[in-house]
Coordinates of C-alpha atoms in Angstrom, one line a residue:
M288 CA 29.1 0.3 13.3
G289 CA 31.7 -2.1 14.5
S290 CA 30.6 -4.6 17.3
R291 CA 31.2 -3.4 20.8
R292 CA 31.3 -5.6 24.3
R293 CA 28.5 -5.3 26.1
Q294 CA 29.7 -5.0 29.9
A295 CA 27.9 -6.6 32.3
R296 CA 25.1 -5.3 34.1
P297 CA 24.6 -5.1 37.9
A298 CA 22.5 -6.7 39.8
L299 CA 21.2 -4.3 42.0
A300 CA 20.8 -0.3 40.9
P301 CA 24.1 2.1 41.9
A302 CA 21.7 3.3 44.6
Q303 CA 20.9 -0.1 46.4
A304 CA 24.4 -1.9 45.5
A305 CA 26.6 -2.8 48.6
D306 CA 29.7 -1.4 49.5
K307 CA 33.2 -2.4 49.5
T308 CA 32.6 -3.5 53.4
G309 CA 29.5 -5.5 52.3
K310 CA 27.2 -3.2 54.0
R311 CA 24.2 -1.0 52.0
P312 CA 25.5 2.9 51.9
F313 CA 23.0 5.4 53.4
E314 CA 21.4 6.5 50.7
A315 CA 20.2 3.0 49.8
F316 CA 17.7 3.4 52.8
S317 CA 14.4 4.6 52.7
P318 CA 13.6 8.3 54.1
R319 CA 11.8 7.1 56.6
A320 CA 15.2 4.5 58.2
R321 CA 17.3 7.6 56.8
A322 CA 15.5 9.8 59.6
A323 CA 15.5 7.3 62.5
A324 CA 19.0 7.1 62.1
E325 CA 19.6 10.5 62.3
R326 CA 17.4 10.5 65.6
R327 CA 19.2 7.5 66.7
L328 CA 22.5 9.3 66.2
A329 CA 21.4 12.4 68.1
A330 CA 19.9 10.8 71.0
I331 CA 23.7 8.9 71.7
A332 CA 26.2 11.2 70.0
P333 CA 26.6 13.0 73.8
L334 CA 27.0 9.4 75.4
M335 CA 29.9 8.9 72.4
K336 CA 32.6 11.1 73.9
L337 CA 31.9 9.7 77.8
P338 CA 34.7 7.2 78.4
K339 CA 32.3 5.1 80.5
V340 CA 28.6 5.1 80.1
T341 CA 26.6 4.4 83.7
Q342 CA 23.6 3.2 84.5
A343 CA 22.4 6.5 85.7
V344 CA 23.7 8.0 82.2
A345 CA 21.8 5.7 80.1
S346 CA 18.4 5.3 82.3
A347 CA 18.7 9.3 81.9
T348 CA 18.9 9.2 78.2
A349 CA 16.4 6.1 77.9
R350 CA 13.5 8.3 79.9
Q351 CA 14.1 11.5 77.6
H352 CA 13.7 9.7 74.2
G353 CA 11.1 7.0 75.4
V354 CA 12.8 3.9 75.0
S355 CA 14.3 1.0 77.2
V356 CA 18.0 1.4 78.8
A357 CA 18.7 -1.6 76.4
T358 CA 18.1 0.1 73.3
I359 CA 20.6 2.6 74.4
Y360 CA 23.6 0.3 74.7
R361 CA 22.4 -1.6 71.6
W362 CA 22.5 1.5 69.9
L363 CA 26.0 2.4 71.2
G364 CA 27.4 -1.1 70.7
R365 CA 25.9 -0.6 66.9
L366 CA 27.7 2.6 66.4
R367 CA 31.2 1.8 68.0
G368 CA 31.3 -1.6 66.1
G369 CA 30.0 0.0 62.2
G370 CA 31.3 3.4 62.8
S371 CA 28.9 5.2 61.1
R372 CA 24.8 6.1 61.0
V373 CA 24.2 2.9 58.8
A374 CA 24.7 0.7 61.5
L375 CA 21.6 2.7 63.4
A376 CA 19.2 2.3 60.2
P377 CA 16.3 0.2 61.7
K378 CA 17.0 -3.7 60.0
P379 CA 13.7 -4.4 57.6
R380 CA 11.1 -6.9 59.6
G381 CA 10.2 -9.8 58.4
R382 CA 11.9 -12.9 56.9
K383 CA 15.7 -12.5 55.7
A384 CA 15.6 -12.1 51.7
G385 CA 16.8 -15.0 50.0
A386 CA 15.1 -18.5 48.6
R387 CA 13.1 -21.1 50.7
L388 CA 12.4 -23.1 47.8
D389 CA 13.7 -26.6 47.5
P390 CA 17.0 -25.9 45.3
R391 CA 15.7 -28.3 42.8
V392 CA 12.6 -26.6 42.0
E393 CA 14.8 -23.7 42.0
A394 CA 16.7 -25.0 39.2
A395 CA 13.4 -26.5 37.1
I396 CA 11.9 -22.9 37.5
K397 CA 15.4 -21.3 35.9
I398 CA 15.9 -24.0 33.1
V399 CA 12.3 -23.5 32.0
I400 CA 13.0 -19.8 32.0
E401 CA 15.6 -19.8 29.6
S402 CA 14.8 -22.5 27.6
F403 CA 10.8 -21.5 27.2
H404 CA 10.5 -18.4 28.1
L405 CA 13.2 -16.3 27.1
T406 CA 12.7 -17.3 23.0
K407 CA 11.5 -15.5 20.3
A408 CA 8.0 -17.1 20.2
R409 CA 7.4 -14.8 23.2
P410 CA 5.4 -17.0 25.3
K411 CA 2.8 -15.4 28.0
K412 CA 3.5 -16.0 32.0
A413 CA 0.7 -18.2 32.2
R414 CA 2.5 -20.4 29.6
T415 CA 5.4 -20.4 31.2
I416 CA 4.0 -21.5 34.5
E417 CA 2.3 -24.6 32.9
E418 CA 5.7 -25.3 31.6
V419 CA 7.3 -25.5 34.7
Y420 CA 4.3 -27.3 36.6
R421 CA 4.6 -29.7 33.5
Y422 CA 8.6 -29.6 34.0
C423 CA 8.3 -30.4 38.4
R424 CA 5.7 -33.2 37.8
K425 CA 7.7 -35.1 35.3
A426 CA 10.5 -34.7 37.7
H427 CA 8.7 -35.3 40.9
L428 CA 8.9 -32.5 42.0
P429 CA 6.4 -30.3 44.2
K430 CA 5.2 -27.5 42.4
P431 CA 5.7 -24.0 43.1
H432 CA 3.2 -21.2 44.0
A433 CA 2.6 -19.4 40.8
N434 CA 3.7 -16.2 42.1
T435 CA 6.9 -17.7 42.8
I436 CA 7.4 -18.1 39.1
R437 CA 6.0 -15.0 38.1
N438 CA 9.0 -13.0 40.4
R439 CA 11.6 -15.2 39.1
I440 CA 10.6 -13.7 35.5
R441 CA 10.3 -10.5 36.8
A442 CA 13.9 -10.7 38.4
V443 CA 15.4 -11.4 34.7
D444 CA 17.3 -8.5 33.5
R445 CA 15.3 -6.6 31.3
E446 CA 18.0 -5.6 28.7
M447 CA 18.2 -9.3 28.5
L448 CA 14.4 -10.5 28.2
V449 CA 13.9 -8.4 25.5
R450 CA 17.3 -9.3 23.6
R451 CA 16.4 -12.9 23.8
R452 CA 12.4 -11.9 23.1
H453 CA 12.6 -9.5 20.3
G454 CA 16.1 -9.3 18.9
A455 CA 19.3 -7.3 19.3
K456 CA 17.9 -4.4 17.4
A457 CA 15.2 -4.5 20.0
A458 CA 17.1 -4.6 22.8
S459 CA 19.9 -1.7 21.6
D460 CA 16.9 0.8 20.9
K461 CA 15.1 0.4 24.2
H462 CA 17.9 0.0 26.8
E463 CA 21.4 1.4 24.7
P464 CA 22.1 4.9 25.9
V465 CA 22.1 7.7 23.5
I466 CA 24.9 9.8 24.3
G467 CA 25.3 12.9 23.6
S468 CA 24.2 14.9 20.3
I469 CA 24.1 15.2 16.7
P470 CA 27.9 16.2 16.0
G471 CA 28.4 19.3 13.4
A472 CA 25.1 21.1 13.9
D473 CA 26.3 23.8 15.7
H474 CA 25.5 26.6 13.5
P475 CA 22.2 27.6 11.4
F476 CA 22.1 24.8 8.3
D477 CA 25.0 23.0 9.5
L478 CA 22.5 19.7 9.9
V479 CA 19.3 19.6 7.9
Q480 CA 17.2 16.3 8.3
I481 CA 14.5 15.6 6.2
D482 CA 11.6 12.8 6.3
H483 CA 7.9 11.8 5.1
T484 CA 4.9 10.9 7.0
K485 CA 1.1 10.3 6.4
L486 CA -0.6 13.1 8.5
D487 CA -3.7 12.0 10.7
V488 CA -6.1 13.7 9.3
I489 CA -9.0 13.2 6.6
L490 CA -9.3 15.7 4.0
V491 CA -12.1 17.2 1.7
S492 CA -12.3 17.9 -1.9
E493 CA -12.5 21.3 -3.2
Q494 CA -15.7 21.0 -5.4
D495 CA -18.2 19.0 -3.0
R496 CA -16.7 18.8 0.1
K497 CA -16.5 14.8 0.1
P498 CA -13.4 13.2 1.9
I499 CA -10.9 12.2 -0.1
G500 CA -8.3 10.1 2.1
R501 CA -5.2 11.3 3.9
P502 CA -2.4 13.5 2.8
S503 CA 1.6 12.7 2.8
L504 CA 4.1 15.3 4.6
T505 CA 7.6 15.7 3.4
V506 CA 9.2 18.0 6.2
A507 CA 12.7 19.3 7.1
I508 CA 14.3 20.5 10.1
D509 CA 17.0 22.7 11.1
V510 CA 18.9 20.2 13.8
Y511 CA 20.7 23.5 15.5
S512 CA 17.3 25.6 15.4
R513 CA 14.9 23.5 15.8
V514 CA 13.3 25.6 12.5
I515 CA 11.3 23.9 10.2
A516 CA 12.8 24.6 6.9
G517 CA 10.4 23.5 4.2
Y518 CA 7.6 20.9 4.0
C519 CA 5.6 19.6 1.6
I520 CA 1.9 18.8 1.7
S521 CA 0.5 16.8 -0.9
L522 CA -2.0 14.0 -2.3
D523 CA 1.0 12.2 -3.8
D524 CA 2.8 9.5 -1.8
P525 CA 6.0 10.3 -1.1
S526 CA 8.5 10.5 -3.8
A527 CA 11.7 12.2 -5.3
L528 CA 9.2 15.1 -6.5
T529 CA 7.4 15.7 -3.1
V530 CA 11.1 15.6 -1.8
G531 CA 12.5 18.1 -4.5
L532 CA 9.6 20.2 -3.7
C533 CA 10.2 20.3 0.3
L534 CA 14.0 21.3 -0.5
Q535 CA 12.6 23.6 -3.0
Q536 CA 10.6 25.9 0.0
A537 CA 13.7 25.0 2.3
F538 CA 15.8 26.7 -0.1
L539 CA 14.2 30.0 -1.3
P540 CA 12.7 32.6 1.1
K541 CA 9.6 32.6 2.5
G542 CA 7.5 35.5 1.5
P543 CA 5.8 34.6 -1.5
W544 CA 4.3 31.4 0.0
L545 CA 3.4 33.4 3.0
L546 CA 1.6 35.6 0.9
R547 CA -0.1 32.7 -1.2
V548 CA -1.6 31.1 1.5
G549 CA -2.5 34.6 3.2
V550 CA -0.4 34.1 6.7
E551 CA 0.8 37.1 8.3
G552 CA 4.0 36.3 10.0
E553 CA 8.1 35.7 10.2
W554 CA 9.4 32.4 8.4
P555 CA 13.1 33.8 8.0
V556 CA 14.7 31.0 7.4
S557 CA 16.3 29.8 3.6
G558 CA 19.5 29.2 2.4
L559 CA 21.6 25.8 0.9
P560 CA 22.5 23.9 4.1
A561 CA 26.0 22.2 4.4
V562 CA 24.4 18.9 4.6
I563 CA 21.2 16.9 4.2
H564 CA 20.5 13.8 6.7
C565 CA 17.9 11.4 5.5
D566 CA 16.9 7.7 6.2
N567 CA 17.3 4.6 3.3
A568 CA 14.3 5.1 1.5
R569 CA 14.4 4.6 -2.1
E570 CA 13.2 8.3 -3.1
F571 CA 16.7 9.9 -1.0
H572 CA 18.4 7.9 -2.9
G573 CA 17.3 8.9 -6.7
M574 CA 20.0 10.5 -9.2
A575 CA 18.2 14.0 -8.9
L576 CA 18.7 14.4 -4.9
Q577 CA 21.9 13.1 -5.3
D578 CA 23.3 15.6 -8.6
A579 CA 21.5 18.2 -7.4
C580 CA 23.3 18.1 -3.8
V581 CA 26.8 17.9 -5.7
E582 CA 25.7 20.8 -7.9
F583 CA 25.2 23.1 -5.1
G584 CA 27.7 21.6 -2.6
I585 CA 25.4 19.8 0.0
E586 CA 26.5 16.9 1.5
L587 CA 24.1 13.9 1.4
D588 CA 24.3 11.4 4.6
Y589 CA 22.3 8.7 5.2
R590 CA 21.8 7.7 8.9
P591 CA 22.7 4.0 9.5
V592 CA 20.1 1.4 8.3
K593 CA 17.1 0.6 10.6
A594 CA 18.3 2.8 13.7
P595 CA 15.8 5.5 13.4
K596 CA 17.2 6.8 17.3
Y597 CA 20.1 8.9 14.4
G598 CA 16.5 10.6 13.0
G599 CA 15.4 11.2 16.4
H600 CA 14.8 15.3 15.7
I601 CA 12.9 15.0 13.2
E602 CA 10.8 12.1 14.2
R603 CA 9.7 14.2 17.4
L604 CA 8.4 16.7 15.3
I605 CA 6.6 14.5 13.2
G606 CA 5.1 13.4 16.3
T607 CA 4.2 16.9 17.7
I608 CA 2.7 18.1 14.0
N609 CA 0.3 14.9 14.4
G610 CA -0.6 15.7 17.5
C611 CA -1.4 19.7 17.1
L612 CA -3.5 18.6 14.2
R613 CA -5.7 16.1 16.5
E614 CA -7.9 19.3 17.0
I615 CA -8.9 19.7 13.5
P616 CA -12.5 17.8 12.5
G617 CA -11.6 15.2 10.6
A618 CA -8.7 13.6 12.5
T619 CA -7.6 9.6 12.8
F620 CA -5.6 10.0 16.0
S621 CA -2.5 7.3 15.5
N622 CA -4.5 4.3 16.5
V623 CA -8.3 3.0 17.3
A624 CA -7.9 3.0 21.0
E625 CA -7.3 6.9 20.5
R626 CA -9.7 7.2 18.0
G627 CA -12.7 5.7 19.7
E628 CA -15.9 6.2 18.5
N629 CA -15.0 9.6 16.2
D630 CA -15.5 9.0 12.5
P631 CA -13.6 11.0 11.0
D632 CA -15.2 10.8 7.5
A633 CA -18.3 11.9 8.7
T634 CA -16.3 15.2 10.4
A635 CA -13.6 16.2 7.8
C636 CA -14.2 19.7 6.8
M637 CA -10.8 20.8 5.8
T638 CA -9.6 21.0 2.6
L639 CA -5.7 20.5 1.1
R640 CA -5.7 24.4 0.7
E641 CA -6.8 25.3 4.0
L642 CA -4.5 22.2 5.8
E643 CA -2.0 24.2 4.2
R644 CA -2.8 28.0 5.9
Y645 CA -3.4 25.9 8.8
F646 CA -0.1 24.2 9.1
T647 CA 1.6 27.3 8.0
E648 CA 0.0 29.7 10.4
W649 CA 0.8 27.0 13.0
V650 CA 4.6 26.6 12.1
V651 CA 5.2 30.2 12.0
N652 CA 3.0 31.7 14.9
V653 CA 3.3 28.9 17.0
Y654 CA 5.3 26.5 16.6
H655 CA 8.6 28.6 15.7
R656 CA 7.8 30.9 18.9
R657 CA 6.9 28.9 21.5
L658 CA 9.5 27.3 23.8
H659 CA 11.3 24.3 22.7
N660 CA 12.6 22.1 25.9
G661 CA 15.6 20.9 23.6
I662 CA 17.5 24.0 22.9
G663 CA 15.5 26.0 26.0
T664 CA 14.3 28.7 24.1
S665 CA 12.3 29.2 21.2
P666 CA 13.5 27.7 17.3
L667 CA 12.9 31.5 15.9
A668 CA 15.1 32.7 18.8
R669 CA 17.3 30.3 18.3
W670 CA 17.7 30.4 14.8
T671 CA 18.2 34.7 14.7
K672 CA 20.5 34.4 17.4
G673 CA 23.0 32.0 15.0
I674 CA 22.8 34.3 12.6
E675 CA 23.0 38.1 14.2
G676 CA 24.9 36.5 17.3
G677 CA 24.3 36.9 20.8
D678 CA 25.6 36.0 24.5
G679 CA 29.5 36.6 23.6
K680 CA 29.0 34.3 20.1
L681 CA 29.7 35.7 17.0
G682 CA 26.7 34.8 14.3
T683 CA 27.5 33.1 11.0
G684 CA 25.7 35.9 8.8
A685 CA 23.5 34.9 6.4
T686 CA 23.0 31.6 4.9
R687 CA 24.6 30.4 1.5
A688 CA 22.1 31.9 -1.3
A689 CA 20.7 30.1 -4.0
F690 CA 20.9 32.9 -6.8
D691 CA 19.0 31.4 -9.8
E692 CA 15.5 30.2 -8.6
R693 CA 14.1 28.8 -11.9
H694 CA 17.6 26.7 -12.0
L695 CA 17.1 25.5 -8.6
R696 CA 13.8 25.0 -9.2
I697 CA 14.6 22.3 -12.2
T698 CA 17.7 20.6 -11.1
F699 CA 15.6 18.9 -7.5
L700 CA 13.1 17.6 -10.7
P701 CA 13.4 14.0 -11.4
L702 CA 15.8 13.2 -14.7
A703 CA 17.3 11.1 -17.0
K704 CA 19.9 10.5 -19.7
R705 CA 18.5 10.7 -23.2
S706 CA 20.2 10.7 -26.7
V707 CA 18.6 13.2 -29.5
Q708 CA 17.4 11.3 -32.6
R709 CA 15.9 13.0 -35.5
H710 CA 12.8 12.9 -34.3
G711 CA 14.0 14.2 -31.1
V712 CA 14.2 13.3 -27.0
E713 CA 11.8 10.5 -26.4
W714 CA 10.9 10.1 -22.7
D715 CA 8.2 7.2 -21.7
K716 CA 6.9 7.1 -26.0
I717 CA 6.6 10.7 -25.7
R718 CA 8.8 12.9 -28.2
Y719 CA 9.9 16.0 -27.2
H720 CA 11.9 18.9 -29.8
A721 CA 13.0 22.3 -30.4
H722 CA 15.2 23.6 -33.2
A723 CA 17.9 24.6 -30.3
L724 CA 18.2 20.7 -30.3
R725 CA 19.6 20.1 -34.1
P726 CA 23.6 20.4 -33.6
L727 CA 22.6 17.5 -31.1
I728 CA 21.3 15.3 -33.7
G729 CA 23.4 11.9 -33.2
A730 CA 25.8 13.0 -31.1
K731 CA 28.6 11.0 -29.9
K732 CA 30.8 10.7 -27.2
G733 CA 33.7 8.5 -28.5
R734 CA 31.9 5.3 -30.4
R735 CA 29.3 5.7 -28.3
T736 CA 25.8 8.0 -28.7
E737 CA 26.0 10.8 -25.9
Q738 CA 23.8 11.0 -23.2
F739 CA 22.1 14.0 -22.2
T740 CA 20.3 15.2 -18.7
V741 CA 16.8 16.0 -19.2
R742 CA 14.4 16.9 -16.1
R743 CA 11.0 17.1 -16.4
D744 CA 8.3 18.0 -13.7
P745 CA 5.7 14.7 -13.1
R746 CA 2.8 16.9 -12.2
D747 CA 3.3 18.5 -16.0
I748 CA 4.9 16.4 -18.5
S749 CA 4.5 18.4 -21.1
R750 CA 7.5 20.3 -21.2
I751 CA 11.0 18.8 -20.5
Y752 CA 14.2 20.5 -19.6
F753 CA 17.4 20.1 -21.6
L754 CA 20.7 20.8 -20.1
D755 CA 23.3 22.7 -22.0
N756 CA 26.5 21.4 -21.1
K757 CA 28.4 24.0 -22.7
M758 CA 26.0 26.9 -21.1
G759 CA 25.1 25.0 -17.9
T760 CA 21.8 26.2 -18.8
Y761 CA 18.3 24.3 -18.9
L762 CA 16.2 24.5 -22.2
D763 CA 12.7 24.2 -22.3
V764 CA 11.6 21.6 -24.5
D765 CA 7.8 21.4 -25.3
W766 CA 6.6 18.0 -26.7
V767 CA 5.4 17.7 -30.3
H768 CA 1.5 17.6 -29.4
L769 CA 1.4 21.3 -29.2
G770 CA -2.6 21.4 -29.6
R771 CA -2.8 19.5 -26.5
P772 CA -3.6 20.7 -22.9
S773 CA -0.8 19.5 -20.2
I774 CA -0.9 16.1 -18.7
S775 CA 1.1 14.6 -15.5
L776 CA 3.2 11.9 -15.4
W777 CA 0.6 9.4 -13.1
E778 CA -2.5 10.5 -15.5
W779 CA -0.1 9.4 -18.8
K780 CA 0.7 6.0 -17.0
A781 CA -3.0 5.4 -16.4
A782 CA -3.6 6.4 -20.1
Q783 CA -1.3 4.3 -21.0
R784 CA -2.5 1.3 -19.1
F785 CA -6.4 1.9 -20.4
A786 CA -5.0 1.6 -24.1
K787 CA -3.2 -1.3 -23.2
E788 CA -6.7 -2.9 -21.7
H789 CA -8.4 -1.9 -24.3
K790 CA -5.8 -2.9 -27.2
L791 CA -5.3 0.3 -28.7
P792 CA -2.4 0.8 -31.2
D793 CA 0.8 2.0 -29.3
D794 CA 2.4 3.3 -32.4
T795 CA 0.9 6.7 -31.5
G796 CA 0.9 8.8 -28.6
E797 CA -2.3 10.2 -29.8
Q798 CA -4.2 7.4 -29.3
I799 CA -3.1 7.5 -25.2
L800 CA -3.9 11.0 -25.2
M801 CA -7.6 10.0 -26.9
A802 CA -7.7 7.4 -23.6
R803 CA -7.0 10.0 -21.0
E804 CA -9.8 12.3 -22.0
R805 CA -12.3 9.0 -22.3
M806 CA -10.8 8.4 -18.6
L807 CA -11.5 12.0 -17.4
A808 CA -15.2 11.3 -18.6
T809 CA -15.4 8.3 -16.2
V810 CA -13.7 9.9 -13.4
E811 CA -16.5 12.8 -13.5
Q812 CA -19.5 10.3 -13.4
A813 CA -17.4 8.6 -10.7
R814 CA -17.0 11.3 -8.9
Q815 CA -20.0 11.5 -6.6
H816 CA -19.7 8.0 -5.8
T817 CA -15.8 6.7 -4.6
R818 CA -13.5 8.2 -2.9
K819 CA -10.7 7.5 -5.2
A820 CA -12.0 9.0 -8.7
R821 CA -12.2 12.3 -6.1
R822 CA -8.9 12.6 -4.8
E823 CA -7.5 11.7 -8.3
Q824 CA -9.5 14.9 -9.4
E825 CA -8.0 17.1 -6.4
R826 CA -4.5 15.4 -7.6
R827 CA -4.9 16.9 -10.8
R828 CA -6.5 20.1 -9.8
D829 CA -3.7 20.7 -7.2
H830 CA -1.1 19.9 -9.7
K831 CA -2.5 22.6 -11.6
E832 CA -2.5 25.5 -9.0
R833 CA 0.9 24.6 -7.9
L834 CA 2.6 24.7 -11.4
A835 CA 0.6 28.1 -11.7
A836 CA 1.7 29.7 -8.8
A837 CA 5.4 28.3 -8.3
V838 CA 6.8 27.4 -11.9
A839 CA 4.9 29.7 -14.4
R840 CA 6.3 29.4 -17.4
P841 CA 8.4 32.3 -18.8
P842 CA 8.3 34.1 -22.4
D843 CA 10.6 32.9 -25.0
E844 CA 14.0 33.2 -23.8
H845 CA 16.0 30.6 -25.2
D846 CA 16.0 31.9 -28.9
A847 CA 14.2 29.9 -31.4
G848 CA 14.8 26.7 -29.7
L849 CA 11.1 27.1 -28.2
A850 CA 9.4 27.9 -31.2
A851 CA 7.2 25.4 -32.8
P852 CA 9.1 23.1 -35.4
A853 CA 8.5 23.4 -38.9
G854 CA 6.1 21.0 -40.7
A855 CA 4.4 21.1 -37.3
E856 CA 1.3 23.0 -39.2
N857 CA 0.9 20.0 -41.5
V858 CA -1.8 18.1 -39.5
V859 CA -4.5 15.9 -40.2
P860 CA -8.2 15.2 -38.7
F861 CA -7.8 12.3 -36.4
K862 CA -8.7 8.9 -37.8
P863 CA -8.4 5.8 -35.6
A864 CA -5.7 3.5 -37.2
A865 CA -6.6 0.0 -38.3
G866 CA -7.4 -2.4 -36.1
A867 CA -8.2 0.2 -33.3
T868 CA -11.5 0.7 -31.8
A869 CA -13.0 3.9 -32.1
A870 CA -14.3 6.2 -29.6
P871 CA -18.3 7.2 -29.8
S872 CA -18.9 9.8 -32.2
D873 CA -18.9 12.7 -30.5
P874 CA -18.7 16.4 -32.7
A875 CA -16.1 17.4 -30.3
T876 CA -14.4 14.7 -30.8
E877 CA -14.4 14.9 -34.7
K878 CA -12.3 18.4 -34.7
R879 CA -9.5 17.4 -32.9
W880 CA -6.1 17.4 -34.5
K881 CA -3.2 14.6 -34.8
I882 CA 0.2 14.9 -35.6
D883 CA 1.9 11.6 -36.3
F884 CA 5.3 12.0 -34.5
K885 CA 6.3 8.3 -34.9
A886 CA 6.5 8.9 -38.9
P887 CA 10.2 9.4 -40.1
V888 CA 11.1 13.2 -40.2
K889 CA 12.9 14.4 -43.0
P890 CA 16.2 16.1 -42.3
E891 CA 14.4 19.6 -43.6
V892 CA 12.2 19.7 -40.8
W893 CA 15.1 20.4 -38.7

């Protein structure tokens, strides 16, 4: 944004500023003074029509209104000299406004305020008063009263005070007017804003009902109607995944979701928006979101850096959401003062699934149906009118729809660029392969190895989605550990750290998977003792439930490309590699199987 010349602020408010004649406008007087002026005008109005006001006439008027004859003549003189009722308003009693201080003391106070009080150190008024006393003593000047110094500080222009003490941004956020509305939000889904927040409520585990901490919320709002387009409540920190899950819900019909959480109501919000407006967080600048928006014809618009006022709609919605959660046992409130003596951990009773049901009920049957002061109607009514039309205006009709739900869900997952080697596709030391990739082994693009788009769901990294550039569809490619249960990305990273700390060989992913199983046993033992362990276990359970409900794996539909690779049956009993720390002897462990997927793969395997 370009620099703009700031206009000088008037010393007085518009209602108190003097007119061109130097007199205050009538509206600037107090109601009591204006009423007195009106009474005086009514008393002498008949006398103003006479060519001459005699003593008898003036005396009769004075007796009628309970004042002296001199007062009547004084009112007449003011009205004839001023020409308006302003001249009849009572003058304020007391001494006239203006300083009675020694000009040198006045100058000393001004110098100290400018050089000491209006600085980034932001000293308190008491310190400024002490500094004025020190300055006057040094200059052999009389010491002014403390209230005099406070009045001079109070008279400083508020915008300048904030600018000098807190900076230009704080002054702009607090005093610069926000005029008009966001352009381009004239119809449903013209503009959608999205943001994250930590919810002010403590959740408990599904298993033992013990506290596991605060969840994160990613929420999207349609600026035109203020309806909530979609949300994602998760125990994960805000990330590209939570953004993708929120937008998936925003774009797709909500019927299956309402059925899953058990909420009856109407949530007819779905489709592809024209613009997504977001802040500059790292997850909004990811390649996955940018590529997905390009593919679906959505413009991604970032608000100016450090300018929260441009995200006012979503910020106010987040405040409203946290306000509605204060009624829930386990609410943390926004600060310690509001929380008081309430102990959220002791009163927490709601699980993640119960919070989702509670929040969905609030969205569908409370927030969407109650009056929104910003638009003068309810969000649901505004959305319906924008789609169907009303009040003499045509509606937009149904919003743009995403016809391939599977493709949409995959497109908003995190992505990477990978080449196809003889051992398949490798991502984070995990190898994936399928027969359909055979023609792409060592593919070149010019003189360089061709890079292909692959995506994965961080909640289950046992499968990736490989983009077939010719067909424009994603192929499901499984990892080589076909006999292993699925694992999330954060579990895999934790297992890698565990293997590194215990100096396990890193030449095989099998060792890391074994480490993960030992970690799960440790977590189970610690579950009753620490909130962090319970939270990790709840995250794992949440990921599995969401995947089972929303992204259930379809039957094989991409020919033999999804079949197990030839040679996968050639497995050998697991034995620790040379130099590795062997796991404790366990009959269940003895029966596990291992694929040596780091070993060179012969061409005939493909």
